[in-house]
Amino acid sequence: MKLSGWGKYPVQECLVFRPEGAEDIRKLLAELSAPSLITFGMGRSYGDAPLNGGRRVVRTTRMNRFLKFDGETGFLECEAGVTLDEILRVFLPRGYFLPVTPGTKSVTVGGAVANDVHGKNHHVDGCFSEHVRSFRLLAADGSILRCSRGENADVFWATVGGIGLTGVILSVELKLLPVETAYLRVRYETAASVEEAFRLFQDREDGHYRYSVAWIDCLARGRSLGRSILMRGNHLAREELPPPVPEPLAVRPKAGWRVPFDLPGFALNPLAVRLFNDLYYAVHARKKEETVDCERFFYPLDAVEHWNRAYGRRGFVQYQAVLPDGRAFDGIVGLLERISASRRASFLAVLKRMGPANAGLISFPLKGYTLALDLPVRDDGLFGMLRELDELVIACGGRVYLGKDAVLTPESFRAMYPAHERFREVLRRLDPNRRFSSSMSRRLGLTAP
Amino acid sequence: MGTIVIVGATSGIGSAAAGELARAGFDLVLAGRNMERLTRLGSDLAIRFGVRTECLAYDALEEGAGVRLYERVAGLCDPEGLLVMHGVLPDPAEVNRDPAAARRCVGVNYLSVVELVIPFANFFEERKRGWIAVAGSVAGDRGRKSNYLYGSTKGALDVYLQGLRGRLAPQGVHVLTIKPGLVDTAMTAHMEGPARRIMGSPERAARDIVRAIRRRRKVLYTPFYWKYVMLAVRLIPEALFCKLNY
């Protein structure tokens, strides 16, 4: 079956299996002579992390049961195929949100751990793994390992952010965040330039906000470079909700949009994106403060089903890099200038603050700032530019997010993730016969071709 | 809301039906062979929908299993309905040649169902309340050379349930024969090609089943169009049908 990540680039033919549980996967692993396998959750990684071209892919859609929930502590144990969306549907009405959530809720819990996803609150709450107490992993030899910070800790930190190469995550124990309402108070501020955006992020007020993110117009040039809208928010307590809100924990479903088919390549040309960016900036620049429901604040794009089709059949690449404090400002200016000069349109450029790295061997975040943007695959010139961006990122001591990557070279990967050799050691120990590998692991040189 | 007993609850359609019934607020008794899977299903439904779930072991090939299950259920609760979803789709090559394999298939698909239904039917008849829904199959509507043993077990069930329906109707107890066409579950996972494209989802089948139970329907084809497909199939004269290649 032809599979791809969210960017629809690359698209690869893979053999798909949908096991009901660990026993079925064990049977697959026991076929020693057969090719490798990798886990595919919801396929929301942008590139080839969940793909295994010409080999096998394990879809976890049927492993989606809730196993235990403790109302006193807020700890939920569920199978790895449960999506964040399902967790919210069941638990938000009971007063729980996710402590960390990426920009879409259509990801599996297993995928969230394997990419060690982050949200708009990394500088406060860290990654998804920060709130994972333990998980159960099916390793290459068929054994099931319970991993936590105190048990099989080396496997824990290799699996967190480890893009599925340590095995198949079967179930996860996660702490949910108690909330009183499904709403947040959001404050908007405009910044006329990158400098101003950085200043706003760094001012003392920022500490009051749990969530913060800046949307950047990366088509603007010169003095307007990096003009942004900064959005910062906090969950609202029940008494802070402005009336009338009959059900504080309910979010009214809104009519969604849908992109019904791949748009033609010229749809997202610089002029169209220019117009969109101008409109977006104009609309948001006028707002000051707003009460927003969590669906709109955390998942604006989930409202447009198949939004990735807007980039046409050739798909797109999302480039996300984090740059450490100190070098971040110059690095981000450099990245923006390079992208702006290339006139490659990007709707969604996002800037966020990040807190310190955790012990995940190839987990993405480190203390500094991260910039993320989409670039349509219009022609092969894109890849040359991306390599230039990689060099700039490496020179600043930063790295690229594997959950979004589709093009990184092995050399760049090694330069960006200095712990890669320790990661490889854990893989060698856990999986000497290479039962787990993916198109991404082969591309990055983490596993042999 | 009352309690419903689901046998074969870990089957594709069975677990989807368990979900629909739990969503409607029914407590559930889940019975099957794989206690681990049953427990996972039970915990999931209890967490999602706040209903009580109880898991009981049941192996269709064990002698007396049906009566034993009934007795355990009767000790736990006053069931409102019985949904029987267990069954096996054997490899035709095996059961066509080996009488012992054929006997096992008949034992699971037909005999165990009869043995299970009897005590529950008696119970519902006395209470003058309740329902029994059993998974037949479109394969039971006509014997086809590609899976006639399987088809015959389902055809036999169809006839049995027709009679049972007549017996229980005056007591206000209704009997539903569920006839799934091709549904995307573990039973059909090995099928490839055009069959895959027309498969219905177990969730849709489950919704159809729950709706049919609510409306006291007697026979349910799911997806619905199989009713017309099988009508046509049944009309083909035998002399012609036995020459067809499927």
PDB file of N, CA and C in Angstrom, chain A residues 199-209 232 353:
ATOM      1  N   ARG A 199      12.266  40.316  21.716  1.00  0.00           N
ATOM      2  CA  ARG A 199      12.194  41.124  22.938  1.00  0.00           C
ATOM      3  C   ARG A 199      10.941  40.787  23.723  1.00  0.00           C
ATOM      4  N   LEU A 200       9.825  40.613  22.981  1.00  0.00           N
ATOM      5  CA  LEU A 200       8.576  40.280  23.662  1.00  0.00           C
ATOM      6  C   LEU A 200       8.677  38.927  24.360  1.00  0.00           C
ATOM      7  N   PHE A 201       9.295  37.962  23.689  1.00  0.00           N
ATOM      8  CA  PHE A 201       9.437  36.634  24.288  1.00  0.00           C
ATOM      9  C   PHE A 201      10.253  36.706  25.572  1.00  0.00           C
ATOM     10  N   GLN A 202      11.217  37.611  25.549  1.00  0.00           N
ATOM     11  CA  GLN A 202      12.149  37.626  26.665  1.00  0.00           C
ATOM     12  C   GLN A 202      11.726  38.529  27.804  1.00  0.00           C
ATOM     13  N   ASP A 203      10.678  39.335  27.595  1.00  0.00           N
ATOM     14  CA  ASP A 203      10.350  40.267  28.686  1.00  0.00           C
ATOM     15  C   ASP A 203       9.764  39.514  29.880  1.00  0.00           C
ATOM     16  N   ARG A 204       9.769  40.164  31.004  1.00  0.00           N
ATOM     17  CA  ARG A 204       9.433  39.481  32.249  1.00  0.00           C
ATOM     18  C   ARG A 204       8.004  38.963  32.263  1.00  0.00           C
ATOM     19  N   GLU A 205       7.136  39.679  31.540  1.00  0.00           N
ATOM     20  CA  GLU A 205       5.716  39.283  31.485  1.00  0.00           C
ATOM     21  C   GLU A 205       5.527  37.867  30.988  1.00  0.00           C
ATOM     22  N   ASP A 206       6.491  37.421  30.180  1.00  0.00           N
ATOM     23  CA  ASP A 206       6.310  36.131  29.529  1.00  0.00           C
ATOM     24  C   ASP A 206       6.115  35.011  30.543  1.00  0.00           C
ATOM     25  N   GLY A 207       6.716  35.186  31.703  1.00  0.00           N
ATOM     26  CA  GLY A 207       6.611  34.155  32.736  1.00  0.00           C
ATOM     27  C   GLY A 207       5.195  33.915  33.217  1.00  0.00           C
ATOM     28  N   HIS A 208       4.292  34.874  32.980  1.00  0.00           N
ATOM     29  CA  HIS A 208       2.908  34.696  33.424  1.00  0.00           C
ATOM     30  C   HIS A 208       2.132  33.720  32.556  1.00  0.00           C
ATOM     31  N   TYR A 209       2.664  33.460  31.364  1.00  0.00           N
ATOM     32  CA  TYR A 209       1.891  32.674  30.415  1.00  0.00           C
ATOM     33  C   TYR A 209       2.440  31.272  30.284  1.00  0.00           C
ATOM     34  N   ARG A 232      -0.207  34.508  23.437  1.00  0.00           N
ATOM     35  CA  ARG A 232       0.158  33.880  24.707  1.00  0.00           C
ATOM     36  C   ARG A 232      -1.104  33.615  25.506  1.00  0.00           C
ATOM     37  N   ARG A 353       9.438  29.452  22.060  1.00  0.00           N
ATOM     38  CA  ARG A 353      10.562  29.309  22.986  1.00  0.00           C
ATOM     39  C   ARG A 353      10.667  27.862  23.405  1.00  0.00           C
TER      40      ARG A 353
END
